[in-house]
Coordinates of C-alpha atoms in Angstrom, one line a residue:
M13 CA -18.3 -22.7 -4.2
V14 CA -14.5 -23.1 -3.8
A15 CA -13.0 -25.4 -1.2
V16 CA -9.3 -25.6 -0.6
M17 CA -8.3 -29.0 0.9
T18 CA -4.8 -29.6 2.3
P19 CA -3.9 -33.3 2.7
S20 CA -1.2 -34.2 5.1
R21 CA 2.3 -34.6 3.7
D22 CA 5.5 -35.9 5.2
Y23 CA 8.2 -33.3 5.4
D24 CA 10.9 -34.9 7.5
Q25 CA 13.2 -32.0 7.3
W26 CA 10.5 -29.5 8.3
E27 CA 8.6 -31.3 11.1
R28 CA 8.9 -28.2 13.3
Y29 CA 6.9 -26.2 10.7
D30 CA 3.7 -28.4 10.4
N31 CA 1.5 -25.5 11.6
L32 CA 3.2 -23.1 9.1
K33 CA 2.7 -25.7 6.3
D34 CA -1.0 -26.0 7.0
K35 CA -1.6 -22.2 7.2
E36 CA 0.6 -21.5 4.2
M37 CA -1.3 -23.9 2.0
A38 CA -4.7 -22.7 3.3
S39 CA -3.9 -19.1 2.4
E40 CA -4.5 -19.8 -1.3
D41 CA -7.6 -17.6 -1.3
A42 CA -5.6 -14.5 -0.3
A43 CA -5.8 -11.5 -2.7
V44 CA -2.7 -11.0 -4.8
V45 CA -1.3 -8.7 -7.5
M46 CA -3.4 -9.0 -10.7
L47 CA -1.5 -10.5 -13.6
S48 CA -2.2 -8.7 -16.9
G49 CA -0.4 -8.3 -20.2
G50 CA -0.2 -10.0 -23.5
S51 CA 1.4 -13.3 -22.4
F52 CA -1.0 -13.6 -19.4
E53 CA -4.0 -12.8 -21.6
E54 CA -3.0 -15.5 -24.1
M55 CA -2.6 -18.0 -21.3
R56 CA -6.0 -17.0 -19.8
Q57 CA -7.7 -17.6 -23.1
Q58 CA -6.2 -21.0 -23.4
I59 CA -7.5 -22.0 -20.0
W60 CA -10.9 -20.5 -20.7
K61 CA -11.1 -22.5 -24.0
C62 CA -10.4 -25.7 -22.0
L63 CA -13.0 -24.9 -19.4
K64 CA -15.7 -24.3 -22.0
D65 CA -14.8 -27.2 -24.4
P66 CA -17.0 -30.2 -23.5
E67 CA -14.5 -32.5 -25.2
I68 CA -11.7 -31.6 -22.8
T69 CA -12.1 -33.4 -19.5
R70 CA -8.6 -33.0 -18.2
F71 CA -6.0 -30.3 -18.9
S72 CA -2.8 -29.4 -17.2
F73 CA -1.0 -26.1 -16.6
H74 CA 2.7 -26.3 -15.9
G75 CA 5.8 -24.1 -16.2
W76 CA 7.1 -20.9 -14.7
E77 CA 9.0 -23.2 -12.3
G78 CA 7.2 -22.7 -8.9
V79 CA 6.2 -19.1 -9.5
G80 CA 2.7 -17.9 -10.1
R81 CA 0.9 -21.0 -11.4
S82 CA -1.5 -21.2 -8.5
I83 CA -2.0 -17.5 -8.3
F84 CA -2.8 -17.1 -12.0
L85 CA -5.2 -20.1 -12.0
R86 CA -7.0 -18.6 -8.9
Q87 CA -7.5 -15.4 -10.8
V88 CA -9.0 -17.3 -13.8
I89 CA -11.3 -19.3 -11.4
D90 CA -12.4 -16.0 -9.7
E91 CA -13.5 -14.8 -13.2
L92 CA -15.2 -18.2 -13.7
L93 CA -17.2 -17.8 -10.5
K94 CA -18.2 -14.2 -11.3
Q95 CA -19.5 -15.3 -14.8
A96 CA -21.4 -18.2 -13.3
K97 CA -23.4 -15.8 -11.2
S98 CA -24.6 -13.9 -14.2
H99 CA -28.1 -14.7 -15.6
D100 CA -27.3 -14.5 -19.3
E101 CA -25.4 -17.7 -19.6
E102 CA -26.7 -20.6 -21.8
E103 CA -27.7 -23.7 -19.9
D104 CA -27.4 -27.3 -20.9
E105 CA -30.3 -29.8 -21.0
E106 CA -30.0 -30.4 -17.3
G107 CA -30.1 -26.7 -16.4
R108 CA -26.4 -26.2 -15.9
S109 CA -24.3 -23.5 -17.6
D110 CA -21.0 -24.3 -19.3
T111 CA -19.1 -22.3 -16.6
S112 CA -21.1 -23.3 -13.5
Y113 CA -19.0 -25.7 -11.4
Q114 CA -18.8 -27.0 -7.9
I115 CA -15.1 -26.3 -7.4
V116 CA -12.9 -28.7 -5.3
W117 CA -9.3 -27.3 -4.9
V118 CA -6.9 -30.0 -3.6
R119 CA -3.6 -28.4 -2.7
A120 CA -0.5 -30.7 -3.2
P121 CA -2.3 -34.1 -3.0
S122 CA 0.0 -37.1 -2.5
S123 CA -2.5 -39.9 -3.1
V124 CA -5.8 -40.7 -4.7
G125 CA -7.2 -41.0 -1.2
D126 CA -6.5 -37.3 -0.7
V127 CA -8.5 -36.5 -3.8
R128 CA -11.4 -38.8 -2.9
T129 CA -11.6 -37.4 0.6
S130 CA -11.6 -33.9 -0.6
I131 CA -14.3 -34.5 -3.2
T132 CA -16.6 -36.3 -0.8
R133 CA -16.1 -33.8 2.0
V134 CA -16.9 -30.8 -0.2
I135 CA -19.7 -32.3 -2.4
S136 CA -21.6 -34.2 0.3
Q137 CA -21.1 -32.0 3.3
N138 CA -21.7 -35.3 5.1
E139 CA -19.0 -37.0 7.1
D140 CA -20.6 -40.4 6.3
Y141 CA -19.3 -40.1 2.7
L142 CA -15.7 -40.0 3.9
N143 CA -15.7 -43.8 4.2
L144 CA -17.5 -44.5 1.0
D145 CA -16.2 -47.1 -1.4
V146 CA -15.1 -45.6 -4.7
R147 CA -17.9 -47.3 -6.5
N148 CA -20.4 -45.5 -4.3
L149 CA -19.3 -42.1 -5.4
R150 CA -22.1 -42.3 -7.9
S151 CA -24.6 -42.1 -5.0
I152 CA -23.5 -38.5 -4.3
P153 CA -26.0 -36.0 -5.8
N154 CA -25.2 -35.3 -9.5
Q155 CA -23.1 -32.1 -9.6
K156 CA -20.8 -30.6 -12.2
I157 CA -17.3 -30.5 -10.6
L158 CA -14.1 -28.7 -11.4
L159 CA -11.5 -30.7 -9.6
I160 CA -8.2 -28.8 -9.3
L161 CA -5.1 -30.8 -8.3
D162 CA -2.8 -27.9 -7.5
D163 CA 1.0 -28.2 -7.2
L164 CA 1.0 -31.9 -8.0
Q165 CA 4.4 -33.2 -7.0
Q166 CA 4.0 -36.8 -8.1
F167 CA 1.9 -38.9 -10.4
I168 CA -1.5 -40.0 -9.0
N169 CA -3.3 -42.8 -10.9
L170 CA -6.9 -41.7 -10.7
D171 CA -8.0 -44.6 -13.0
G172 CA -6.1 -47.3 -11.1
V173 CA -8.5 -47.3 -8.2
G174 CA -11.9 -47.5 -9.9
L175 CA -12.2 -43.9 -11.0
S176 CA -11.9 -44.7 -14.7
R177 CA -13.4 -41.9 -16.7
W178 CA -15.1 -40.6 -13.6
E179 CA -15.5 -37.2 -15.2
S180 CA -18.2 -38.5 -17.5
M181 CA -19.5 -41.5 -15.7
V182 CA -20.1 -40.0 -12.3
W183 CA -20.7 -36.3 -12.9
P184 CA -21.1 -35.5 -16.6
G185 CA -19.5 -32.2 -17.7
S186 CA -16.9 -32.3 -14.9
K187 CA -13.3 -31.5 -15.4
V188 CA -9.9 -32.1 -13.8
V189 CA -7.3 -29.3 -13.8
I190 CA -3.7 -30.2 -12.9
T191 CA -0.9 -27.7 -12.0
S192 CA 2.6 -28.8 -11.6
H193 CA 6.2 -27.6 -12.1
S194 CA 6.8 -30.8 -14.0
K195 CA 5.8 -31.4 -17.6
E196 CA 6.5 -35.1 -17.1
I197 CA 3.9 -35.3 -14.3
C198 CA 1.3 -33.5 -16.3
S199 CA 1.8 -35.9 -19.3
K200 CA 1.4 -38.9 -17.0
M201 CA -1.9 -37.6 -15.8
N202 CA -3.4 -38.2 -19.3
S203 CA -4.4 -34.6 -19.9
N204 CA -6.2 -33.8 -23.1
V205 CA -4.3 -30.5 -23.3
N206 CA -1.0 -29.3 -21.7
I207 CA -0.6 -25.6 -21.3
E208 CA 2.9 -24.5 -20.6
G209 CA 4.1 -21.2 -19.1
R210 CA 7.6 -20.3 -20.1
W211 CA 9.8 -17.6 -18.5
E212 CA 11.4 -16.8 -21.9
G213 CA 7.9 -16.1 -23.3
L214 CA 7.3 -13.3 -20.7
S215 CA 8.2 -9.7 -21.2
D216 CA 10.5 -8.2 -18.5
D217 CA 7.5 -6.4 -16.9
E218 CA 5.4 -9.6 -16.9
A219 CA 8.2 -11.6 -15.4
W220 CA 8.7 -9.1 -12.6
D221 CA 4.9 -8.9 -12.0
L222 CA 4.8 -12.7 -11.7
L223 CA 7.5 -12.7 -9.1
L224 CA 5.9 -9.8 -7.2
A225 CA 2.6 -11.6 -7.2
E226 CA 4.1 -14.7 -5.7
A227 CA 6.0 -12.6 -3.1
T228 CA 2.8 -10.8 -2.2
D229 CA 1.0 -14.1 -1.8
I230 CA 3.7 -15.5 0.4
A231 CA 3.6 -12.3 2.5
N232 CA -0.2 -12.9 3.0
S233 CA 0.5 -16.5 3.9
L234 CA 3.2 -15.6 6.5
A235 CA 0.9 -12.9 8.0
T236 CA -1.5 -15.7 9.1
F237 CA 1.5 -17.0 11.1
N238 CA 2.2 -13.6 12.7
I239 CA 5.2 -13.1 10.5
N240 CA 4.8 -9.7 8.9
I241 CA 7.2 -9.2 6.0
G242 CA 5.9 -7.2 3.0
G243 CA 5.9 -8.4 -0.6
D244 CA 8.7 -6.0 -1.5
A245 CA 11.0 -7.4 1.2
L246 CA 10.2 -10.9 0.1
M247 CA 11.1 -10.0 -3.4
Q248 CA 14.5 -8.8 -2.2
C249 CA 15.0 -12.0 -0.3
Y250 CA 14.3 -14.1 -3.3
T251 CA 16.1 -12.0 -5.9
Y252 CA 19.1 -11.9 -3.5
L253 CA 19.5 -15.6 -4.2
L254 CA 20.2 -14.7 -7.8
L255 CA 23.4 -13.0 -6.7
F256 CA 24.6 -16.7 -6.4
P257 CA 23.4 -18.0 -9.8
D258 CA 25.0 -21.4 -9.4
G259 CA 23.8 -21.8 -5.8
A260 CA 25.4 -21.1 -2.5
P261 CA 25.6 -22.7 1.0
S262 CA 22.1 -22.8 2.5
N263 CA 23.0 -22.1 6.1
D264 CA 24.3 -18.6 5.5
Y265 CA 21.4 -16.8 3.8
S266 CA 19.8 -15.9 7.1
A267 CA 22.9 -13.8 8.0
Y268 CA 22.9 -12.2 4.6
W269 CA 19.2 -11.4 4.7
K270 CA 19.4 -10.0 8.3
I271 CA 22.4 -7.8 7.5
E272 CA 20.8 -6.6 4.2
C273 CA 17.8 -5.5 6.4
F274 CA 15.3 -7.6 4.3
I275 CA 13.7 -9.5 7.1
G276 CA 13.6 -6.8 9.8
T277 CA 14.6 -6.8 13.4
F278 CA 13.4 -9.6 15.7
E279 CA 13.3 -9.8 19.5
S280 CA 15.5 -12.9 19.4
L281 CA 17.9 -14.8 17.1
E282 CA 15.6 -17.8 17.4
K283 CA 12.7 -15.8 15.9
M284 CA 15.0 -14.7 13.1
R285 CA 16.0 -18.3 12.4
F286 CA 12.4 -19.4 12.4
V287 CA 11.6 -16.7 9.8
Y288 CA 14.5 -17.8 7.6
R289 CA 13.5 -21.4 7.8
S290 CA 9.9 -20.5 7.1
L291 CA 10.8 -18.6 4.0
R292 CA 13.1 -21.4 2.9
F293 CA 10.3 -23.9 3.5
I294 CA 7.8 -21.9 1.4
F295 CA 10.3 -21.2 -1.4
E296 CA 11.1 -24.9 -1.6
N297 CA 7.5 -26.0 -1.1
R298 CA 6.4 -23.9 -4.0
A299 CA 9.3 -25.2 -6.1
M300 CA 10.9 -21.7 -6.3
I301 CA 14.2 -23.1 -5.2
L302 CA 15.9 -26.5 -5.2
S303 CA 17.9 -27.3 -2.1
D304 CA 19.6 -30.1 -0.2
D305 CA 21.4 -30.1 3.2
S306 CA 24.2 -27.9 1.9
Y307 CA 23.1 -25.7 -1.1
I308 CA 20.2 -23.7 -2.4
H309 CA 19.7 -23.3 -6.2
V310 CA 17.3 -21.2 -8.2
S311 CA 16.4 -22.9 -11.5
E312 CA 18.3 -21.9 -14.6
S313 CA 15.3 -20.6 -16.5
I314 CA 14.5 -18.1 -13.7
V315 CA 18.1 -17.0 -13.4
S316 CA 18.3 -16.5 -17.2
K317 CA 15.2 -14.4 -17.2
V318 CA 15.5 -12.3 -14.0
V319 CA 19.2 -11.6 -13.7
P320 CA 19.2 -9.5 -16.9
I321 CA 16.3 -7.6 -15.4
L322 CA 18.3 -6.9 -12.2
N323 CA 21.2 -5.7 -14.3
Q324 CA 18.9 -3.4 -16.4
Q325 CA 17.4 -1.8 -13.3
G326 CA 20.9 -0.4 -12.6
R327 CA 21.1 -1.3 -8.9
C328 CA 22.8 -4.7 -9.4
L329 CA 25.7 -5.9 -11.5
V330 CA 25.5 -9.7 -11.7
R331 CA 27.8 -11.7 -13.9
C332 CA 28.8 -15.3 -13.5
G333 CA 31.3 -17.6 -15.1
L334 CA 33.6 -14.7 -16.2
E335 CA 37.0 -15.3 -17.8
R336 CA 40.0 -13.4 -16.6
E337 CA 39.8 -10.8 -19.4
E338 CA 36.1 -10.1 -18.7
A339 CA 36.2 -8.5 -15.3
P340 CA 34.2 -5.2 -15.3
N341 CA 35.9 -2.0 -16.0
V342 CA 36.1 0.6 -13.2
D343 CA 33.5 2.8 -14.9
E344 CA 31.0 -0.1 -14.8
W345 CA 31.5 -0.2 -11.0
E346 CA 31.1 3.6 -10.6
K347 CA 27.5 3.9 -11.8
D348 CA 25.6 6.2 -9.4
D349 CA 22.8 3.8 -8.4
L350 CA 24.8 0.6 -8.2
K351 CA 24.4 -1.1 -4.8
R352 CA 25.3 -4.7 -5.3
I353 CA 28.0 -6.4 -7.4
S354 CA 28.2 -10.2 -7.9
L355 CA 31.0 -11.8 -9.9
V356 CA 30.5 -15.4 -9.1
G357 CA 31.9 -18.7 -10.4
G358 CA 34.5 -17.4 -12.8
N359 CA 38.2 -17.4 -13.5
I360 CA 38.9 -13.7 -13.0
T361 CA 42.3 -12.8 -11.5
T362 CA 41.3 -9.3 -10.4
P363 CA 37.8 -8.0 -9.5
T364 CA 38.1 -5.1 -11.9
L365 CA 40.3 -4.1 -14.9
Q366 CA 42.5 -1.6 -13.2
V367 CA 43.1 2.0 -14.4
G368 CA 45.7 2.8 -11.8
R369 CA 43.2 3.5 -9.0
P370 CA 40.7 1.6 -6.9
P371 CA 37.0 2.0 -7.8
N372 CA 35.3 5.0 -6.2
V373 CA 32.0 3.4 -5.0
P374 CA 31.1 4.7 -1.6
Q375 CA 27.4 3.8 -2.3
L376 CA 28.2 0.1 -2.9
S377 CA 26.7 -2.1 -0.2
T378 CA 27.4 -5.7 -1.4
L379 CA 30.3 -7.2 -3.1
I380 CA 30.3 -11.0 -3.8
L381 CA 33.4 -12.6 -5.5
Y382 CA 32.5 -16.1 -4.5
Q383 CA 34.0 -19.1 -6.3
N384 CA 36.8 -17.4 -8.2
P385 CA 39.7 -19.8 -7.6
L386 CA 42.2 -17.8 -9.8
L387 CA 41.6 -14.7 -7.7
R388 CA 44.8 -14.9 -5.6
E389 CA 45.3 -11.3 -4.7
V390 CA 43.3 -8.2 -4.0
L391 CA 45.3 -5.0 -4.3
D392 CA 46.2 -3.4 -1.0
D393 CA 44.3 -0.2 -1.7
F394 CA 41.3 -1.8 -3.3
F395 CA 38.7 -1.1 -0.6
H396 CA 39.7 2.5 0.2
N397 CA 36.7 4.0 -1.4
M398 CA 34.0 1.5 -0.4
Q399 CA 32.9 3.1 2.9
G400 CA 29.3 2.0 2.5
L401 CA 30.1 -1.7 2.0
R402 CA 28.1 -3.9 4.4
V403 CA 28.6 -7.4 2.8
L404 CA 31.9 -8.7 1.4
D405 CA 32.1 -12.3 0.2
L406 CA 35.5 -13.6 -0.8
S407 CA 34.7 -17.3 -0.2
D408 CA 36.1 -20.1 -2.3
T409 CA 38.7 -17.8 -3.9
G410 CA 42.5 -18.3 -4.1
I411 CA 43.4 -15.3 -2.0
K412 CA 46.6 -15.7 0.1
S413 CA 46.2 -12.6 2.3
L414 CA 43.8 -9.8 3.1
P415 CA 44.6 -6.2 1.9
S416 CA 45.3 -3.5 4.5
S417 CA 42.5 -1.4 3.1
L418 CA 40.0 -3.9 4.6
S419 CA 40.4 -1.8 7.8
S420 CA 38.7 1.1 6.1
L421 CA 35.4 -0.8 5.8
T422 CA 34.0 0.5 9.0
N423 CA 30.4 -0.2 8.0
L424 CA 31.0 -3.8 7.1
R425 CA 28.5 -6.2 8.7
L426 CA 29.3 -9.5 7.1
L427 CA 32.7 -10.9 6.0
A428 CA 32.7 -14.3 4.3
L429 CA 36.1 -16.1 3.9
S430 CA 34.9 -19.7 3.8
H431 CA 36.6 -22.4 1.7
C432 CA 39.7 -20.2 1.3
Q433 CA 42.3 -22.9 1.1
N434 CA 45.3 -20.6 0.5
L435 CA 44.6 -18.2 3.4
E436 CA 47.1 -19.3 6.0
T437 CA 46.0 -17.0 8.9
L438 CA 43.8 -14.0 9.9
P439 CA 45.2 -10.5 10.5
I440 CA 43.6 -9.9 13.9
H441 CA 44.3 -6.2 13.8
L442 CA 42.2 -5.8 10.6
L443 CA 39.3 -7.7 12.1
H444 CA 39.3 -5.5 15.2
A445 CA 39.1 -2.5 12.9
L446 CA 35.7 -3.8 11.7
Q447 CA 33.8 -2.6 14.8
N448 CA 30.4 -3.0 13.2
L449 CA 31.0 -6.5 12.1
E450 CA 28.1 -8.8 12.9
A451 CA 28.8 -12.1 11.1
L452 CA 32.1 -13.8 10.3
L453 CA 31.9 -16.8 8.0
L454 CA 35.1 -18.7 7.9
Q455 CA 33.9 -22.3 7.7
K456 CA 36.0 -24.9 5.8
S457 CA 39.0 -22.5 5.6
P458 CA 41.9 -24.4 7.3
F459 CA 44.1 -21.4 8.4
P460 CA 47.0 -23.7 9.1
K461 CA 49.0 -20.9 11.0
L462 CA 46.2 -19.8 13.2
T463 CA 46.5 -21.3 16.6
Q464 CA 44.9 -18.5 18.8
L465 CA 42.2 -16.1 18.0
S466 CA 40.9 -13.2 20.1
L467 CA 37.9 -11.2 19.0
N468 CA 37.3 -9.6 22.4
M469 CA 35.0 -6.7 22.8
M470 CA 33.6 -6.7 19.2
Q471 CA 30.2 -5.5 20.4
H472 CA 28.1 -6.2 17.3
L473 CA 29.5 -9.6 16.4
Y474 CA 26.7 -12.2 16.9
Y475 CA 27.8 -15.1 14.6
L476 CA 31.1 -16.9 14.0
N477 CA 31.7 -20.0 12.0
I478 CA 35.3 -21.2 12.1
D479 CA 34.8 -24.9 12.1
G480 CA 37.6 -25.7 9.6
A481 CA 40.5 -24.1 11.4
Y482 CA 42.1 -27.4 12.4
N483 CA 45.1 -25.9 14.3
L484 CA 43.1 -23.4 16.3
T485 CA 43.2 -24.4 20.0
Q486 CA 42.4 -21.1 21.8
L487 CA 39.4 -18.8 21.1
S488 CA 38.2 -15.8 23.1
L489 CA 35.0 -13.8 22.4
R490 CA 35.0 -12.2 25.8
G491 CA 32.9 -9.0 26.0
C492 CA 31.2 -9.6 22.6
S493 CA 27.9 -8.5 24.1
S494 CA 25.7 -9.4 21.1
F495 CA 27.3 -12.8 20.4
Q496 CA 25.0 -15.8 20.1
V497 CA 26.1 -18.4 17.7
L498 CA 29.5 -20.2 17.4
Y499 CA 30.6 -23.1 15.1
P500 CA 34.0 -23.9 16.6
P501 CA 36.7 -26.3 15.3
K502 CA 36.4 -29.7 17.0
D503 CA 39.9 -29.6 18.6
L504 CA 39.4 -26.4 20.5
E505 CA 41.0 -26.6 24.0
I506 CA 40.3 -23.2 25.5
L507 CA 37.2 -21.2 25.0
N508 CA 36.1 -17.9 26.6
L509 CA 32.5 -16.8 26.1
S510 CA 32.3 -14.5 29.1
S511 CA 30.0 -11.5 28.8
T512 CA 28.3 -12.8 25.7
K513 CA 24.6 -13.4 24.8
I514 CA 25.0 -17.2 24.6
S515 CA 21.7 -18.8 25.8
E516 CA 22.2 -22.5 25.2
F517 CA 25.1 -24.9 25.3
D518 CA 24.1 -26.0 21.8
D519 CA 24.7 -22.4 20.6
F520 CA 28.5 -23.1 20.8
R521 CA 28.3 -26.8 19.9
F522 CA 29.5 -27.9 23.3
W523 CA 28.8 -31.6 22.5
K524 CA 31.4 -31.4 19.7
L525 CA 34.3 -30.0 21.9
T526 CA 35.7 -33.3 23.2
R527 CA 39.2 -31.8 23.8
L528 CA 38.0 -28.7 25.7
R529 CA 40.1 -28.1 28.8
L530 CA 39.0 -24.7 29.9
L531 CA 35.6 -23.0 29.4
D532 CA 34.9 -19.5 30.8
L533 CA 31.3 -18.5 31.0
L534 CA 31.5 -15.5 33.3
D535 CA 28.6 -13.0 33.2
T536 CA 26.4 -15.2 31.0
K537 CA 23.0 -14.2 32.3
H538 CA 21.2 -15.4 29.2
L539 CA 22.5 -19.0 29.7
K540 CA 19.6 -20.4 31.8
V541 CA 18.9 -23.9 30.3
V542 CA 21.4 -26.7 30.3
P543 CA 20.7 -30.0 28.6
W544 CA 22.3 -32.1 31.3
H545 CA 20.9 -35.3 29.8
A546 CA 23.0 -34.7 26.7
I547 CA 26.2 -33.9 28.5
D548 CA 28.5 -36.8 29.4
R549 CA 31.6 -34.8 30.3
L550 CA 32.8 -31.4 31.5
P551 CA 36.0 -29.6 30.7
Q552 CA 38.8 -29.8 33.3
T553 CA 38.2 -26.2 34.3
L554 CA 34.8 -24.6 34.0
N555 CA 34.3 -21.0 35.3
W556 CA 30.7 -20.3 35.1
D557 CA 29.1 -17.3 36.8
H558 CA 25.5 -16.9 35.9
C559 CA 25.1 -13.3 37.0
S560 CA 28.6 -11.9 37.5
N561 CA 27.5 -9.5 40.1
H562 CA 28.9 -11.2 43.2
S563 CA 31.9 -13.3 42.2
P564 CA 34.6 -11.7 40.2
A565 CA 36.9 -13.7 37.9
E566 CA 39.8 -13.5 40.3
E567 CA 37.8 -15.4 42.9
F568 CA 37.1 -18.2 40.5
H569 CA 40.7 -18.7 39.6
A570 CA 41.8 -18.4 43.2
N571 CA 39.6 -21.4 43.9
Q572 CA 41.5 -23.4 41.3
G573 CA 39.0 -22.6 38.6
Y574 CA 36.4 -25.3 39.4
C575 CA 33.4 -23.1 40.0
I576 CA 29.8 -22.9 39.0
S577 CA 27.8 -20.0 40.3
V578 CA 24.2 -19.5 39.3
G579 CA 21.2 -17.3 40.3
D580 CA 19.0 -20.2 41.3
D581 CA 19.0 -24.0 41.4
K582 CA 16.4 -24.5 38.6
I583 CA 19.3 -24.9 36.2
F584 CA 19.9 -28.3 37.7
D585 CA 16.2 -29.5 37.5
S586 CA 16.9 -31.6 34.5
L587 CA 20.0 -33.2 36.0
S588 CA 19.3 -36.7 37.2
K589 CA 20.4 -37.7 40.7
D590 CA 22.0 -40.8 39.1
S591 CA 24.0 -38.8 36.5
E592 CA 27.7 -39.8 36.4
L593 CA 28.5 -36.1 36.2
W594 CA 28.1 -35.9 40.0
E595 CA 30.8 -38.4 40.7
E596 CA 33.1 -37.9 37.8
Y597 CA 33.1 -34.1 37.6
F598 CA 31.0 -32.1 40.0
K599 CA 33.0 -33.3 43.1
K600 CA 35.8 -31.0 41.8
F601 CA 33.6 -27.9 41.7
R602 CA 32.6 -25.2 44.2
F603 CA 28.9 -24.4 43.8
S604 CA 27.3 -21.1 44.6
V605 CA 23.6 -20.4 44.3
I606 CA 23.2 -16.6 44.9
S607 CA 20.3 -14.5 43.7
C608 CA 21.1 -12.2 40.8
D609 CA 18.9 -9.4 42.3

């Protein structure tokens, strides 16, 4: 019998994903890719030896960071259960075989109470046992238990609450198995044997199979939450993080994954955000990544093992920490199958060692030059032969201007120019040439000479982060019919979001824009919910036409601009009659409630 118990845990950052957390953990019985090969067989034999040795009552299994430990152990336990069902096993004096266990699988326990509750619930099948004192555990019928503390994140003192040597005193022949990413935690748990899985000990095929098994298991887990992403797509999501070996800002990966077509097409941006946050939660929960509020990192041991595999496969060229003389030659760029190039965190002064011409790489889809502060110039014709480029990241470089050949990137979907301290302004004509652009990441770039920015009628643009442009006072996104998310600079004074897909005031951080004087929201049929309780001021002029099929812009401005026209009055349901907005602001406005039909 196998029981997977999931104690409650406190994830402050992920409170919205409690249901996902429960289902994700409970999916540990899902079928996964079988792990085979010399290193895995050696590990399997070590675990079997511990299971059969009566002198070993506790053993731990750690390593491989957060990848594959639980999956591999489940496969060994499945073999254990199959063997226990056979009739040719030797039995001990009490009629029990050396591999016949009642299995209690406790996923990510946080206290000894979680462990005790799991044992009593599984062994007794009697709710009365849930409140038993520890001393009365002996009253539970004598059974041989294999207690698995899976993915242990912190030390739990089993002996400190009366469970001293419980393996032999309560249920003779029982064992405790501990899995954790931390060798220190395993050592503190007083294991007789510590088994360590090391990435450098795996062959390339074994390492890739281990990642694929984990990705497939995650896909099974997400499927229980009606998120259908295959194991191969999840592999691409995870290995994409390795294009940023030293870590990268965490908020932007959703845009990268969407544009690289890893996570499919969703009916709403909110669903896509949920999928991204779900993946990030699972990666972090399984210790596959380390993250904080700003950055995501993959452990150095995984980077060291897997990046060379990506390079050997021929579809990626990933190098980090390059010196100026180590930039790849043009012929390295021009390999037929090369799709992605990442030259991150170095001191290169040019992306490639020039041979008098730009690289001819029409098949290249991704170019990441992030964190190269000595890269101050990209030659004017550099992008001429990169017609297939979809992602270009020049963030945190020293560039002072953008080359004219940028306009030839007609398939470009994502342009990242964040943290570019030397880039004084944006060439608007070059941006308008990128008619397929979906995401523009400009955060923390000051653009001191940029005071006005018009990106009107860029039909595919859905995301803009320009929160560091401290002199920008006027921004227009009129007619950007796909546009949904804006991170504006706080001192913005004039904003036009007419004919966009904005659906909430928080989508453009309205609460942040304390100096906003004019806000145009004409033809914003998706904007149907307003958090009036969180709004304490309105701009001097607000032109808001919910439907834009009965009141043209000219009529608004003829009425001195103070107009709100909506399709029904439900939008004001959450506005208190006592709100100061009525007296302070709404008395200036002309209201129209006219059906959109």
